[in-house]
């Protein structure tokens, strides 16, 4: 009976050791992942975007500058706004040139989300009037 209790205790001890070391390894990998994101010299608006055309790259640089100017210490807002603008920029590039698109581009040259919104509103109003 004593041997069985010792064997069970040993198995339980090894099981808890295994769990403890496994969770430590998990924590280490999580910490290493987080620390790679916490570089004090790199901000979201400074992350290099690869494999894009030069015109889009120039737009992204302007968007980053504007975001930095508008929200100098709010990196999550900068990142969100930049991503929204890029998504809207990509949408506007899919539209064939027409008078509504040209007007949107003239009125809001660096505000692609407003261009997209205004463009869509104009199309809906035009359809209602037809």
PDB file of C-alpha atoms in Angstrom:
ATOM      1  CA  UNK A   1       0.000   0.000   0.000  1.00  0.00           C
ATOM      2  CA  UNK A   2       2.882   2.309   0.836  1.00  0.00           C
ATOM      3  CA  UNK A   3       4.464   1.684  -2.552  1.00  0.00           C
ATOM      4  CA  UNK A   4       1.226   2.468  -4.371  1.00  0.00           C
ATOM      5  CA  UNK A   5       0.864   5.769  -2.481  1.00  0.00           C
ATOM      6  CA  UNK A   6       4.496   6.651  -3.313  1.00  0.00           C
ATOM      7  CA  UNK A   7       3.976   5.720  -6.967  1.00  0.00           C
ATOM      8  CA  UNK A   8       0.807   7.809  -7.191  1.00  0.00           C
ATOM      9  CA  UNK A   9       2.550  10.708  -5.457  1.00  0.00           C
ATOM     10  CA  UNK A  10       5.499  10.444  -7.840  1.00  0.00           C
ATOM     11  CA  UNK A  11       3.228  10.364 -10.890  1.00  0.00           C
ATOM     12  CA  UNK A  12       1.254  13.342  -9.613  1.00  0.00           C
ATOM     13  CA  UNK A  13       4.474  15.192  -8.837  1.00  0.00           C
ATOM     14  CA  UNK A  14       5.804  14.564 -12.356  1.00  0.00           C
ATOM     15  CA  UNK A  15       2.450  15.527 -13.847  1.00  0.00           C
ATOM     16  CA  UNK A  16       2.466  18.872 -11.991  1.00  0.00           C
ATOM     17  CA  UNK A  17       6.093  19.489 -12.975  1.00  0.00           C
ATOM     18  CA  UNK A  18       5.183  18.807 -16.612  1.00  0.00           C
ATOM     19  CA  UNK A  19       2.240  21.234 -16.416  1.00  0.00           C
ATOM     20  CA  UNK A  20       4.342  23.892 -14.690  1.00  0.00           C
ATOM     21  CA  UNK A  21       7.161  23.761 -17.236  1.00  0.00           C
ATOM     22  CA  UNK A  22       4.703  23.637 -20.100  1.00  0.00           C
ATOM     23  CA  UNK A  23       2.987  26.798 -18.888  1.00  0.00           C
ATOM     24  CA  UNK A  24       6.339  28.527 -18.381  1.00  0.00           C
ATOM     25  CA  UNK A  25       7.275  27.771 -21.983  1.00  0.00           C
ATOM     26  CA  UNK A  26       3.908  29.141 -23.105  1.00  0.00           C
ATOM     27  CA  UNK A  27       4.501  32.322 -21.107  1.00  0.00           C
ATOM     28  CA  UNK A  28       7.985  32.700 -22.563  1.00  0.00           C
ATOM     29  CA  UNK A  29       6.686  32.416 -26.118  1.00  0.00           C
ATOM     30  CA  UNK A  30       3.894  34.885 -25.402  1.00  0.00           C
ATOM     31  CA  UNK A  31       6.304  37.332 -23.786  1.00  0.00           C
ATOM     32  CA  UNK A  32       8.726  37.052 -26.683  1.00  0.00           C
ATOM     33  CA  UNK A  33       5.871  37.734 -29.123  1.00  0.00           C
ATOM     34  CA  UNK A  34       4.750  40.776 -27.166  1.00  0.00           C
ATOM     35  CA  UNK A  35       8.223  42.203 -26.752  1.00  0.00           C
ATOM     36  CA  UNK A  36       8.783  42.092 -30.490  1.00  0.00           C
ATOM     37  CA  UNK A  37       5.814  44.469 -30.823  1.00  0.00           C
ATOM     38  CA  UNK A  38       7.033  46.830 -28.130  1.00  0.00           C
ATOM     39  CA  UNK A  39      10.064  48.338 -29.805  1.00  0.00           C
ATOM     40  CA  UNK A  40      10.242  51.933 -28.541  1.00  0.00           C
ATOM     41  CA  UNK A  41      11.590  53.247 -31.854  1.00  0.00           C
ATOM     42  CA  UNK A  42       8.967  51.698 -34.142  1.00  0.00           C
ATOM     43  CA  UNK A  43       5.448  53.074 -34.350  1.00  0.00           C
ATOM     44  CA  UNK A  44       2.564  51.565 -36.355  1.00  0.00           C
ATOM     45  CA  UNK A  45       2.693  54.372 -38.908  1.00  0.00           C
ATOM     46  CA  UNK A  46       6.373  53.614 -39.532  1.00  0.00           C
ATOM     47  CA  UNK A  47       5.901  49.961 -40.449  1.00  0.00           C
ATOM     48  CA  UNK A  48       7.147  49.370 -43.984  1.00  0.00           C
ATOM     49  CA  UNK A  49       4.543  48.165 -46.443  1.00  0.00           C
ATOM     50  CA  UNK A  50       5.960  45.984 -49.207  1.00  0.00           C
ATOM     51  CA  UNK A  51       4.859  45.013 -52.721  1.00  0.00           C
ATOM     52  CA  UNK A  52       2.779  48.058 -53.537  1.00  0.00           C
ATOM     53  CA  UNK A  53       2.854  50.431 -56.452  1.00  0.00           C
ATOM     54  CA  UNK A  54       4.796  53.715 -56.111  1.00  0.00           C
ATOM     55  CA  UNK A  55       1.660  55.881 -56.282  1.00  0.00           C
ATOM     56  CA  UNK A  56       0.053  53.983 -53.406  1.00  0.00           C
ATOM     57  CA  UNK A  57       3.298  54.088 -51.441  1.00  0.00           C
ATOM     58  CA  UNK A  58       3.417  57.887 -51.821  1.00  0.00           C
ATOM     59  CA  UNK A  59      -0.199  58.111 -50.628  1.00  0.00           C
ATOM     60  CA  UNK A  60       0.571  55.943 -47.592  1.00  0.00           C
ATOM     61  CA  UNK A  61       3.516  58.171 -46.674  1.00  0.00           C
ATOM     62  CA  UNK A  62       1.232  61.227 -46.817  1.00  0.00           C
ATOM     63  CA  UNK A  63      -1.413  59.441 -44.761  1.00  0.00           C
ATOM     64  CA  UNK A  64       1.165  58.525 -42.117  1.00  0.00           C
ATOM     65  CA  UNK A  65       2.380  62.119 -41.930  1.00  0.00           C
ATOM     66  CA  UNK A  66      -1.171  63.425 -41.556  1.00  0.00           C
ATOM     67  CA  UNK A  67      -2.033  60.825 -38.922  1.00  0.00           C
ATOM     68  CA  UNK A  68       1.119  61.667 -36.975  1.00  0.00           C
ATOM     69  CA  UNK A  69       0.223  65.357 -37.140  1.00  0.00           C
ATOM     70  CA  UNK A  70      -3.440  64.877 -36.178  1.00  0.00           C
ATOM     71  CA  UNK A  71      -2.876  62.324 -33.383  1.00  0.00           C
ATOM     72  CA  UNK A  72       0.785  62.679 -32.307  1.00  0.00           C
ATOM     73  CA  UNK A  73       0.621  60.360 -29.277  1.00  0.00           C
ATOM     74  CA  UNK A  74      -2.327  58.162 -30.193  1.00  0.00           C
ATOM     75  CA  UNK A  75      -0.803  55.339 -32.192  1.00  0.00           C
ATOM     76  CA  UNK A  76      -3.876  53.114 -32.218  1.00  0.00           C
ATOM     77  CA  UNK A  77      -5.952  55.936 -33.728  1.00  0.00           C
ATOM     78  CA  UNK A  78      -3.214  56.621 -36.274  1.00  0.00           C
ATOM     79  CA  UNK A  79      -3.128  52.962 -37.248  1.00  0.00           C
ATOM     80  CA  UNK A  80      -6.924  52.688 -37.441  1.00  0.00           C
ATOM     81  CA  UNK A  81      -7.281  55.867 -39.526  1.00  0.00           C
ATOM     82  CA  UNK A  82      -4.472  54.886 -41.895  1.00  0.00           C
ATOM     83  CA  UNK A  83      -5.982  51.427 -42.436  1.00  0.00           C
ATOM     84  CA  UNK A  84      -9.436  52.927 -43.070  1.00  0.00           C
ATOM     85  CA  UNK A  85      -7.952  55.363 -45.577  1.00  0.00           C
ATOM     86  CA  UNK A  86      -6.008  52.643 -47.402  1.00  0.00           C
ATOM     87  CA  UNK A  87      -9.126  50.456 -47.646  1.00  0.00           C
ATOM     88  CA  UNK A  88     -11.117  53.393 -49.051  1.00  0.00           C
ATOM     89  CA  UNK A  89      -8.242  54.306 -51.408  1.00  0.00           C
ATOM     90  CA  UNK A  90      -8.279  50.762 -52.791  1.00  0.00           C
ATOM     91  CA  UNK A  91     -12.054  50.974 -53.244  1.00  0.00           C
ATOM     92  CA  UNK A  92     -11.859  54.302 -55.084  1.00  0.00           C
ATOM     93  CA  UNK A  93      -9.245  52.844 -57.445  1.00  0.00           C
ATOM     94  CA  UNK A  94     -11.734  50.176 -58.530  1.00  0.00           C
ATOM     95  CA  UNK A  95     -14.213  52.802 -59.761  1.00  0.00           C
ATOM     96  CA  UNK A  96     -14.089  53.885 -63.385  1.00  0.00           C
ATOM     97  CA  UNK A  97     -13.397  57.575 -63.848  1.00  0.00           C
ATOM     98  CA  UNK A  98     -16.580  59.609 -63.918  1.00  0.00           C
ATOM     99  CA  UNK A  99     -17.708  63.084 -62.885  1.00  0.00           C
ATOM    100  CA  UNK A 100     -18.788  62.008 -59.385  1.00  0.00           C
ATOM    101  CA  UNK A 101     -15.469  60.320 -58.669  1.00  0.00           C
ATOM    102  CA  UNK A 102     -13.523  63.320 -60.006  1.00  0.00           C
ATOM    103  CA  UNK A 103     -15.545  65.680 -57.796  1.00  0.00           C
ATOM    104  CA  UNK A 104     -14.854  63.536 -54.737  1.00  0.00           C
ATOM    105  CA  UNK A 105     -11.131  63.499 -55.528  1.00  0.00           C
ATOM    106  CA  UNK A 106     -11.090  67.294 -55.971  1.00  0.00           C
ATOM    107  CA  UNK A 107     -13.017  68.001 -52.775  1.00  0.00           C
ATOM    108  CA  UNK A 108     -11.169  65.539 -50.505  1.00  0.00           C
ATOM    109  CA  UNK A 109      -7.758  64.822 -52.067  1.00  0.00           C
ATOM    110  CA  UNK A 110      -6.309  62.922 -49.080  1.00  0.00           C
ATOM    111  CA  UNK A 111      -9.492  61.784 -47.346  1.00  0.00           C
ATOM    112  CA  UNK A 112     -10.364  58.571 -49.144  1.00  0.00           C
ATOM    113  CA  UNK A 113     -12.961  57.433 -46.629  1.00  0.00           C
ATOM    114  CA  UNK A 114     -14.904  60.662 -47.220  1.00  0.00           C
ATOM    115  CA  UNK A 115     -14.466  60.237 -50.969  1.00  0.00           C
ATOM    116  CA  UNK A 116     -15.881  56.714 -50.729  1.00  0.00           C
ATOM    117  CA  UNK A 117     -18.792  57.770 -48.523  1.00  0.00           C
ATOM    118  CA  UNK A 118     -19.684  60.789 -50.676  1.00  0.00           C
ATOM    119  CA  UNK A 119     -19.347  58.792 -53.883  1.00  0.00           C
ATOM    120  CA  UNK A 120     -21.676  56.063 -52.611  1.00  0.00           C
ATOM    121  CA  UNK A 121     -24.192  58.634 -51.344  1.00  0.00           C
ATOM    122  CA  UNK A 122     -24.190  60.384 -54.730  1.00  0.00           C
ATOM    123  CA  UNK A 123     -24.779  57.119 -56.582  1.00  0.00           C
ATOM    124  CA  UNK A 124     -27.685  56.214 -54.318  1.00  0.00           C
ATOM    125  CA  UNK A 125     -29.249  59.667 -54.740  1.00  0.00           C
ATOM    126  CA  UNK A 126     -28.788  59.490 -58.499  1.00  0.00           C
ATOM    127  CA  UNK A 127     -30.576  56.111 -58.601  1.00  0.00           C
ATOM    128  CA  UNK A 128     -33.467  57.475 -56.523  1.00  0.00           C
ATOM    129  CA  UNK A 129     -33.873  60.400 -58.919  1.00  0.00           C
ATOM    130  CA  UNK A 130     -33.945  58.237 -62.037  1.00  0.00           C
TER     131      UNK A 130
END
